[in-house]
Coordinates of C-alpha atoms in Angstrom, one line a residue:
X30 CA 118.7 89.3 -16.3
X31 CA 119.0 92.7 -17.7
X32 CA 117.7 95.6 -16.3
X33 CA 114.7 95.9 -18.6
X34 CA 114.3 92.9 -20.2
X35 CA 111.8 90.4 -18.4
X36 CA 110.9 92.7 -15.7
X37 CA 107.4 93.7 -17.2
X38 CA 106.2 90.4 -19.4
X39 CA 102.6 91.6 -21.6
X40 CA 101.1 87.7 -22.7
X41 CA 99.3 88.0 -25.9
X42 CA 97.2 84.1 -27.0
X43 CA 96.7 82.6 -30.4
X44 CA 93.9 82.1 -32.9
X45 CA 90.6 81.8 -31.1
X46 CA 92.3 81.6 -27.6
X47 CA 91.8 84.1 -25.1
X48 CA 93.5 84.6 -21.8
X49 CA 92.7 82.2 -19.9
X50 CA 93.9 79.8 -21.9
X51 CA 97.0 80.5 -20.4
X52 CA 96.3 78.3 -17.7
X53 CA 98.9 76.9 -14.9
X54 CA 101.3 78.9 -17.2
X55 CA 101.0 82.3 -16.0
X56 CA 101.5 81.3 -12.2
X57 CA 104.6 79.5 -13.1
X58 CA 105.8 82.7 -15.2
X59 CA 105.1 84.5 -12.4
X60 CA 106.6 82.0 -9.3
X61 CA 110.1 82.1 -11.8
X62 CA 109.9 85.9 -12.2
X63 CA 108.9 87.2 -8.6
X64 CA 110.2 90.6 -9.1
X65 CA 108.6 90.7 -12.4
X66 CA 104.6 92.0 -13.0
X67 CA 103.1 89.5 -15.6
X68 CA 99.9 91.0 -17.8
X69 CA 97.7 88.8 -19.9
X70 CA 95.8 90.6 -22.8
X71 CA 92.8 89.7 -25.0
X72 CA 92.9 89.9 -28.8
X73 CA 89.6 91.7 -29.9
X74 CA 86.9 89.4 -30.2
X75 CA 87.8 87.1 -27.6
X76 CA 88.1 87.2 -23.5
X77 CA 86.6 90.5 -22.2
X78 CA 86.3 92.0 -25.6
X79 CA 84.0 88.5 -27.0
X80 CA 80.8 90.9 -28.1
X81 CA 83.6 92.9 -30.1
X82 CA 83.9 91.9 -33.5
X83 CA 87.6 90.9 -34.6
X84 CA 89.2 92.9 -37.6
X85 CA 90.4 90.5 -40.1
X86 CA 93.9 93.0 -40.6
X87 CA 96.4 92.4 -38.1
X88 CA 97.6 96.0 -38.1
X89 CA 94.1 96.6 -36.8
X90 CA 94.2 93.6 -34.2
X91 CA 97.3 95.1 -32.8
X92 CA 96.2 99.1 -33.0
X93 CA 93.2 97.4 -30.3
X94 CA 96.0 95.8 -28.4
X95 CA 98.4 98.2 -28.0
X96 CA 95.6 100.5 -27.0
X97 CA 94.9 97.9 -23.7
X98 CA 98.6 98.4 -22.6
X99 CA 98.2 102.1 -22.7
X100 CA 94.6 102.3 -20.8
X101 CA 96.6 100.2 -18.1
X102 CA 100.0 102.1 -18.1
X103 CA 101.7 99.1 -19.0
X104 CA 103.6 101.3 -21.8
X105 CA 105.4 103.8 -19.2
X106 CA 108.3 101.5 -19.3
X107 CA 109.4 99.0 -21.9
X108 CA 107.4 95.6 -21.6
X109 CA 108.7 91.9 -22.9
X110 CA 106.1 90.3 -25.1
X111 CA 105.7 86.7 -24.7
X112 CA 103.3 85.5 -28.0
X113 CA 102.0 82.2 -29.5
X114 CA 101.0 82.1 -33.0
X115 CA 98.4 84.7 -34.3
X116 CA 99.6 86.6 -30.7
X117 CA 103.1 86.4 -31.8
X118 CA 102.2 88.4 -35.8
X119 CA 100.6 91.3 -33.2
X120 CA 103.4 90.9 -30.9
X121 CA 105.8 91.4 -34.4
X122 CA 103.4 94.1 -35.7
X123 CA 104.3 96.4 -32.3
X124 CA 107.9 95.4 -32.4
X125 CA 108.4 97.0 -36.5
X126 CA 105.6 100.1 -35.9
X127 CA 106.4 101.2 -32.0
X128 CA 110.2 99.8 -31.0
X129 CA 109.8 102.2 -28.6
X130 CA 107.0 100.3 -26.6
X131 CA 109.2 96.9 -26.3
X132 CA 112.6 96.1 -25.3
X133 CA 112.4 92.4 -25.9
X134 CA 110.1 89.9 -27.3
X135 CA 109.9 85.7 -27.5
X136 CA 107.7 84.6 -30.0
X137 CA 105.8 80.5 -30.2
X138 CA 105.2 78.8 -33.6
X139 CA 104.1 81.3 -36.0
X140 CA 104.4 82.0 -39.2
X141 CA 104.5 84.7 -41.7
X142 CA 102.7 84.8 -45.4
X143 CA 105.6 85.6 -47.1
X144 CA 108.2 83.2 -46.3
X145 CA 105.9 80.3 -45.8
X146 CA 103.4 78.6 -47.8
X147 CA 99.8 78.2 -46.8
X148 CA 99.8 74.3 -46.1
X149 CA 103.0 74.7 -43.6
X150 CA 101.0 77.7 -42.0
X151 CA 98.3 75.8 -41.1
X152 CA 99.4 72.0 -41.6
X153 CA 97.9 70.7 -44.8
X154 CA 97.5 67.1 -42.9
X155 CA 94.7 69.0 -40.1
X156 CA 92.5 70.1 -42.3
X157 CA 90.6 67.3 -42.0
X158 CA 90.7 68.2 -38.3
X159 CA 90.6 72.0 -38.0
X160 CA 87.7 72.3 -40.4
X161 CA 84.7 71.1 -38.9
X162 CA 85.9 71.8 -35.6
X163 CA 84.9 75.6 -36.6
X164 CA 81.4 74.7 -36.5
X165 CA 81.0 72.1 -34.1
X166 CA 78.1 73.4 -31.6
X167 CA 79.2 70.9 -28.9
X168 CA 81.6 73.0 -26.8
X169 CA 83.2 70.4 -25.0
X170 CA 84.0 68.1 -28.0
X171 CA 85.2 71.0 -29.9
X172 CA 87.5 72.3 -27.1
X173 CA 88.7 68.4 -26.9
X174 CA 89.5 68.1 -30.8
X175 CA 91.3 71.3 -30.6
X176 CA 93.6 70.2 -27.7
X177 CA 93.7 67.2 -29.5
X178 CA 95.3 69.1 -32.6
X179 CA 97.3 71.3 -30.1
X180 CA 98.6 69.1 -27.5
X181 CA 100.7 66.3 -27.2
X182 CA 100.4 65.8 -23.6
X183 CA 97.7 63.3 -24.6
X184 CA 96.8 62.6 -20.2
X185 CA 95.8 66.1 -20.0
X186 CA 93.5 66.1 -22.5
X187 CA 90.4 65.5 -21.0
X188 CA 91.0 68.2 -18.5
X189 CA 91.7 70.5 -20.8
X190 CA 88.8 70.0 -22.9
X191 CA 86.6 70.5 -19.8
X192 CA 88.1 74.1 -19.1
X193 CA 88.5 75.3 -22.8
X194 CA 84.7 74.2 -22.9
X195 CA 84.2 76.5 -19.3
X196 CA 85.6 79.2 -20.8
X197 CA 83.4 79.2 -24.3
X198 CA 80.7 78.8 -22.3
X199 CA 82.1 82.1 -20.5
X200 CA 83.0 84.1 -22.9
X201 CA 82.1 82.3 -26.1
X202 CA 84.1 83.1 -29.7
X203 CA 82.0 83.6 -32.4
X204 CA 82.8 82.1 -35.4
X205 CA 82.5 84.6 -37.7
X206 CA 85.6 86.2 -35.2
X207 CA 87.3 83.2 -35.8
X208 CA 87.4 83.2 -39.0
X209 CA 88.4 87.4 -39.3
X210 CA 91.2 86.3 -37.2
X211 CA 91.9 82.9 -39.8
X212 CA 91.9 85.8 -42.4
X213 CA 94.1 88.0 -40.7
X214 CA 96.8 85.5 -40.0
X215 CA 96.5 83.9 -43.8
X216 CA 97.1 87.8 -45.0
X217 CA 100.0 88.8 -42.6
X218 CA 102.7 89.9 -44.8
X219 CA 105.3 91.8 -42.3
X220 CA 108.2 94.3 -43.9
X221 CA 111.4 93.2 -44.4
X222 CA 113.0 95.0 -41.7
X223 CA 114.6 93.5 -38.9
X224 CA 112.8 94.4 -35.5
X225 CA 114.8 96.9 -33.4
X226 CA 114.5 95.0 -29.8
X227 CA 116.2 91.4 -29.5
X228 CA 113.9 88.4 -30.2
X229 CA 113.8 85.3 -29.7
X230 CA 111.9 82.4 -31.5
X231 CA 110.8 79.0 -29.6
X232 CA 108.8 76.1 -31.9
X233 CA 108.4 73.0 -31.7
X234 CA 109.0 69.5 -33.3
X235 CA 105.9 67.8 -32.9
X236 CA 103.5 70.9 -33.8
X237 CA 101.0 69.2 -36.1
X238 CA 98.9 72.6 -36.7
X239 CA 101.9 74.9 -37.8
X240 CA 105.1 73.6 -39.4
X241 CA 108.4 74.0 -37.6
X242 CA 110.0 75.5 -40.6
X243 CA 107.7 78.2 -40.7
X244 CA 110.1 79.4 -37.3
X245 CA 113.2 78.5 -39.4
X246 CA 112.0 80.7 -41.8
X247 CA 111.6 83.7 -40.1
X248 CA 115.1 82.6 -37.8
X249 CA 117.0 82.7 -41.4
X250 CA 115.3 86.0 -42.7
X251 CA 116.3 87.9 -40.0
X252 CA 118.9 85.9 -38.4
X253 CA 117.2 85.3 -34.7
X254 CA 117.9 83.1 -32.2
X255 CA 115.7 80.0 -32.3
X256 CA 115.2 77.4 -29.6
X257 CA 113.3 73.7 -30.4
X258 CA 111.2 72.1 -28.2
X259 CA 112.0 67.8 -29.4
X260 CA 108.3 66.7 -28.8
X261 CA 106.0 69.5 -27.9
X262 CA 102.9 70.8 -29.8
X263 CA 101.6 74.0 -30.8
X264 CA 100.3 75.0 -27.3
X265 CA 104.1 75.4 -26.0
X266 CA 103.3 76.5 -22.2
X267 CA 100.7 73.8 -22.1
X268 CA 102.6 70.9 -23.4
X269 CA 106.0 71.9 -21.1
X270 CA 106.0 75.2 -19.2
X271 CA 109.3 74.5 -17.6
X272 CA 110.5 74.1 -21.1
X273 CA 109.5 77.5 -22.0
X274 CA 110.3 79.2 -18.3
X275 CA 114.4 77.8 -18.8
X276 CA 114.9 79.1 -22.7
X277 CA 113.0 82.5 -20.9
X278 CA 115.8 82.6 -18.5
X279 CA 118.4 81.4 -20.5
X280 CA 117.7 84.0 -23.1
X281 CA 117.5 86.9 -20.4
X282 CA 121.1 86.3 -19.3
X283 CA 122.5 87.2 -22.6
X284 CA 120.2 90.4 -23.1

C-alpha cells in the first residue's frame, strides 16, 4: 500500500441510503485496514442531516459534503473515497473541483448522464419495481422491495429489510428528498476531464437497478481501471464485502 493511498478511507452511500446502510461492511473495511481511520458521511437529506432538505444539483450535494470532512479535519491530509452510485457522482464531483482533497478514489455502479442513456441509468426493466416503492408507507415492505431490487443475496433479505426499516423509522427519508436526489443523479453531467488522483471503478454483473455498461462507459471515456463482480447486485458491500475488500487491496499495491 502506498503511503497515502487507503490510509484515511471517507465512505459516501447511494440514492436514499444513509450511513448506516453500510452495515457489516464498515467493520470489515476496518478489520482489513487496521492502521487505516474509516469515516462514513451522510448525503444531505438523509442520516443526521434527514430534517435537511436535499438539493436536487449534485455540485450542491457535494459543496454540503465536502463541508462535513472539513468540520471533522478529515481534509488535513488526503482521504480515499470509497462511493456507490449517487455517492460515487459526489465522490467524482470532489475528485474534478478539489484534487487537492483526494489522492485516490473507487467508485460502485454509477453512471453519468452523458455517456449513458436514462433506461441503463436506472434499469428500464425496475420501473415497475422502483416506482411505487417511493411511496409505499409500509417501511418494512418498502425497505424489503428495495433490497429485493438491490441484492442478490436473496437469504439475507429478510434481515435486511428489518434493519433498512429500523433505520427509516430512525431517521426517516422524505420523499420529496428522494426524489431531489432522483433529479440530481438523472441531471449529472460531469466535464470531460480526466480526474487528477487514480480511480478505480468496481460494478457488477447482476445489478438489475443500474446497467453494467454504464461503468464501461465511464472506464472507456477516461480510460480507468474497472473490476466486475460475476453475480453481485447494486449493493456491492452487501452482496460480497470480501469481494470488494480484495480489488481494495489489490488496487492499493499498484498505487
Amino acid at each position: 500500500m502506498g503511503n497515502k493511498h487507503g490510509r484515511h478511507w471517507v465512505l459516501l452511500r447511494g440514492l436514499a441510503r444513509e450511513s448506516a446502510h453500510w452495515g457489516g461492511f464498515v467493520p470489515q473495511l476496518k478489520a482489513q485496514f487496521p492502521s487505516s481511520t474509516v469515516t462514513t458521511l451522510d448525503l444531505p437529506g438523509t442520516g443526521r442531516f434527514f430534517q435537511q432538505t436535499s438539493p436536487n444539483r449534485i455540485p450542491a450535494i457535494t459543496e454540503h459534503v465536502r463541508s462535513q470532512a472539513q468540520a471533522l479535519g478529515l481534509l488535513e491530509q488526503p482521504v480515499t473515497l470509497l462511493a456507490v452510485s449517487l455517492g460515487a457522482m459526489v465522490a467524482w464531483e470532489w475528485l474534478q473541483h478539489y484534487p487537492d482533497d483526494v489522492c485516490s478514489a473507487v467508485l460502485m455502479n454509477t453512471s453519468f448522464a452523458n455517456l449513458s442513456p436514462f433506461y441503463q441509468r436506472l434499469r428500464w426493466q425496475c420501473y415497475g419495481t422502483f416506482c411505487p416503492l417511493l411511496w409505499c408507507r409500509d417501511a418494512y415492505r418498502r425497505e424489503l422491495g428495495v433490497v429485493q431490487l438491490v441484492s442478490n443475496r436473496k437469504s439475507g433479505y429478510q434481515q435486511t429489510a428489518q434493519e433498512w426499516a429500523h433505520i427509516q423509522h430512525t431517521r426517516p427519508l422524505s420523499v420529496k428528498n428522494t426524489l431531489n436526489q432522483l433529479i440530481a443523479a438523472a441531471s449529472y453531467r460531469p466535464a470531460r476531464t480526466p480526474p487528477k488522483p487514480p480511480v478505480l471503478l468496481l460494478n457488477a454483473k447482476g445489478d438489475r437497478l443500474v446497467s453494467p455498461f454504464c461503468s464501461e462507459a465511464i472506464q472507456k471515456r477516461y480510460s480507468l481501471e474497472l473490476h466486475t463482480h460475476p453475480w453481485a447486485g447494486h449493493d456491492l458491500t452487501l452482496d460480497d464485502g470480501d469481494w470488494v475488500i480484495a480489488q481494495l487491496r489489490q488496487w492499493l499495491l499498484c498505487n
